Amino acid sequence: MTNIAVAPGSFDPVTNGHLDIIERSTKVFDRVIVAVLHNRNKTPLFSVDERLDLLRKSLEHFPNVEVDSFNGLLIHYVRSKNANVIVRGLRAVSDFEYEMQSASINRKMDDKIETFFMMTNHQYSYLSSSIVKEVAKNKGDVSGLVPPHVEEAVINQYNHIT
């Protein structure tokens, strides 16, 4: 049986923490689909297409990774891809409560799909897309937080805004 995992998120922008979870997932699952959520409730820094491009460039060296996007319920998307696992990264206890709720409702909707929680590498435990955007917006150094091509894109985006 092929184990297909979906690693969902907004990835606005993708961080080294995201990439760490995805890379480690490639060692556990036969195929990993990194899925960008269209979230109409947020105003993203990057369009979905831009996020897909940044992710593809970041992950191009992983032959078992696919980058995609989706609308609607995650569980419907996971089913449509014939996946059997949702991968979620946890940075801290504060993440766990939200992730537990999401995993529970997903399990109620489809008990054949498991949620796989992976603890972030300690060096990324503080890192989030929001922090990257806040630092970049205030002209701080985001090198080491995101890949170089993402750093360049974030800086360019804020240079166009201000």
Coordinates of C-alpha atoms in Angstrom, one line a residue:
M1 CA 0.0 0.0 0.0
T2 CA 1.3 3.5 -0.9
N3 CA 1.2 5.9 2.0
I4 CA 0.3 9.3 0.6
A5 CA 0.4 12.3 3.1
V6 CA -1.0 15.8 2.7
A7 CA 0.9 18.6 4.4
P8 CA -1.6 21.5 4.3
G9 CA -1.0 25.2 5.2
S10 CA -1.1 28.7 4.0
F11 CA 2.7 28.9 3.6
D12 CA 2.6 32.7 3.4
P13 CA 5.6 32.6 3.1
V14 CA 7.1 29.1 3.4
T15 CA 9.7 29.0 6.2
N16 CA 12.6 26.8 7.1
G17 CA 10.4 25.3 9.8
H18 CA 7.8 24.3 7.2
L19 CA 10.5 22.8 5.0
D20 CA 12.0 20.9 7.9
I21 CA 8.6 19.2 8.6
I22 CA 8.1 18.5 4.9
E23 CA 11.6 17.1 4.4
R24 CA 11.2 14.8 7.4
S25 CA 7.8 13.7 6.1
T26 CA 9.4 12.6 2.8
K27 CA 11.4 10.0 4.8
V28 CA 8.2 8.5 6.4
F29 CA 5.7 8.6 3.5
D30 CA 5.9 7.4 -0.1
R31 CA 4.5 10.6 -1.4
V32 CA 3.9 14.0 0.2
I33 CA 1.5 16.5 -1.2
V34 CA 2.2 20.0 0.0
A35 CA -1.2 21.8 -0.3
V36 CA -1.7 25.5 -0.1
L37 CA -5.1 26.5 1.3
H38 CA -7.1 29.3 -0.4
N39 CA -8.1 31.1 2.8
R40 CA -10.6 33.9 1.9
N41 CA -10.6 35.1 5.5
K42 CA -7.0 36.3 5.4
T43 CA -5.2 38.9 3.3
P44 CA -2.0 37.1 2.3
L45 CA 1.3 38.7 1.4
F46 CA 1.6 36.4 -1.6
S47 CA -1.0 35.1 -4.0
V48 CA -1.7 31.4 -4.1
D49 CA 0.2 31.1 -7.4
E50 CA 3.2 32.9 -5.9
R51 CA 3.2 30.7 -2.9
L52 CA 3.0 27.6 -5.1
D53 CA 6.0 28.9 -7.1
L54 CA 8.0 29.6 -3.9
L55 CA 7.2 26.1 -2.6
R56 CA 8.0 24.3 -5.8
K57 CA 11.4 26.0 -6.0
S58 CA 12.1 25.1 -2.3
L59 CA 11.1 21.5 -2.8
E60 CA 12.3 20.7 -6.3
H61 CA 15.0 18.4 -5.0
F62 CA 12.4 16.0 -3.4
P63 CA 11.2 13.5 -6.1
N64 CA 8.3 12.3 -3.9
V65 CA 6.8 15.8 -3.2
E66 CA 4.0 17.4 -5.1
V67 CA 2.9 21.0 -4.6
D68 CA -0.8 21.8 -5.1
S69 CA -3.6 24.1 -3.8
F70 CA -7.1 23.6 -2.6
N71 CA -10.4 25.2 -1.6
G72 CA -12.9 24.0 1.0
L73 CA -12.5 21.3 3.5
L74 CA -9.2 19.7 3.9
I75 CA -10.7 16.2 4.4
H76 CA -12.4 16.5 1.0
Y77 CA -9.1 17.4 -0.6
V78 CA -7.3 14.6 1.1
R79 CA -9.9 12.1 -0.1
S80 CA -9.7 13.5 -3.7
K81 CA -5.9 12.8 -3.6
N82 CA -6.4 9.2 -2.3
A83 CA -4.2 10.2 0.6
N84 CA -4.5 8.5 4.0
V85 CA -2.6 10.8 6.2
I86 CA -2.5 14.5 7.1
V87 CA 0.8 15.8 8.4
R88 CA 0.8 18.7 10.9
G89 CA 3.8 20.3 12.5
L90 CA 3.7 21.3 16.2
R91 CA 5.9 24.1 17.5
A92 CA 4.6 24.4 21.1
V93 CA 1.8 23.3 23.4
S94 CA -0.2 26.3 22.1
D95 CA -0.3 24.7 18.6
F96 CA -1.6 21.4 20.0
E97 CA -5.0 22.6 21.2
Y98 CA -6.0 23.9 17.8
E99 CA -4.4 21.0 15.9
M100 CA -6.2 18.5 18.2
Q101 CA -9.6 20.1 17.4
S102 CA -8.8 20.0 13.7
A103 CA -7.7 16.4 13.8
S104 CA -10.8 15.4 15.8
I105 CA -13.2 16.9 13.4
N106 CA -11.3 15.4 10.4
R107 CA -11.4 12.0 12.1
K108 CA -15.2 12.3 12.7
M109 CA -15.7 13.1 9.0
D110 CA -13.4 10.3 7.8
D111 CA -12.0 7.7 10.3
K112 CA -9.8 6.2 7.5
I113 CA -7.6 9.3 7.4
E114 CA -5.0 9.7 10.2
T115 CA -3.4 12.9 11.4
F116 CA 0.4 12.6 11.9
F117 CA 1.8 15.2 14.3
M118 CA 5.5 16.0 14.0
M119 CA 7.3 18.1 16.5
T120 CA 9.3 20.9 14.9
N121 CA 13.1 20.9 15.1
H122 CA 13.9 23.0 18.3
Q123 CA 15.8 25.5 16.2
Y124 CA 12.5 26.5 14.5
S125 CA 10.2 26.3 17.5
Y126 CA 9.7 30.1 17.5
L127 CA 9.4 30.4 13.7
S128 CA 6.1 31.2 11.9
S129 CA 5.2 32.9 8.6
S130 CA 3.7 35.8 10.7
I131 CA 7.0 36.4 12.4
V132 CA 8.9 36.4 9.1
K133 CA 6.5 39.0 7.7
E134 CA 6.7 41.1 10.8
V135 CA 10.5 41.1 10.8
A136 CA 10.7 41.8 7.0
K137 CA 8.0 44.5 7.2
N138 CA 10.2 46.3 9.8
K139 CA 13.4 45.9 7.7
G140 CA 14.8 43.2 9.9
D141 CA 17.0 40.3 8.7
V142 CA 15.0 37.2 7.7
S143 CA 18.0 35.2 6.4
G144 CA 18.1 31.8 8.0
L145 CA 14.4 31.9 8.6
V146 CA 13.4 31.2 5.0
P147 CA 15.3 30.0 1.9
P148 CA 17.3 32.7 0.0
H149 CA 14.8 32.9 -2.9
V150 CA 11.9 33.3 -0.4
E151 CA 13.9 36.0 1.5
E152 CA 14.3 37.9 -1.8
A153 CA 10.6 37.6 -2.6
V154 CA 9.5 38.8 0.8
I155 CA 11.8 41.8 0.7
N156 CA 10.6 42.7 -2.8
Q157 CA 7.0 42.4 -1.7
Y158 CA 7.5 44.8 1.2
N159 CA 9.5 47.2 -1.0
H160 CA 6.5 47.4 -3.3
I161 CA 4.1 48.0 -0.5
T162 CA 6.1 50.8 1.2

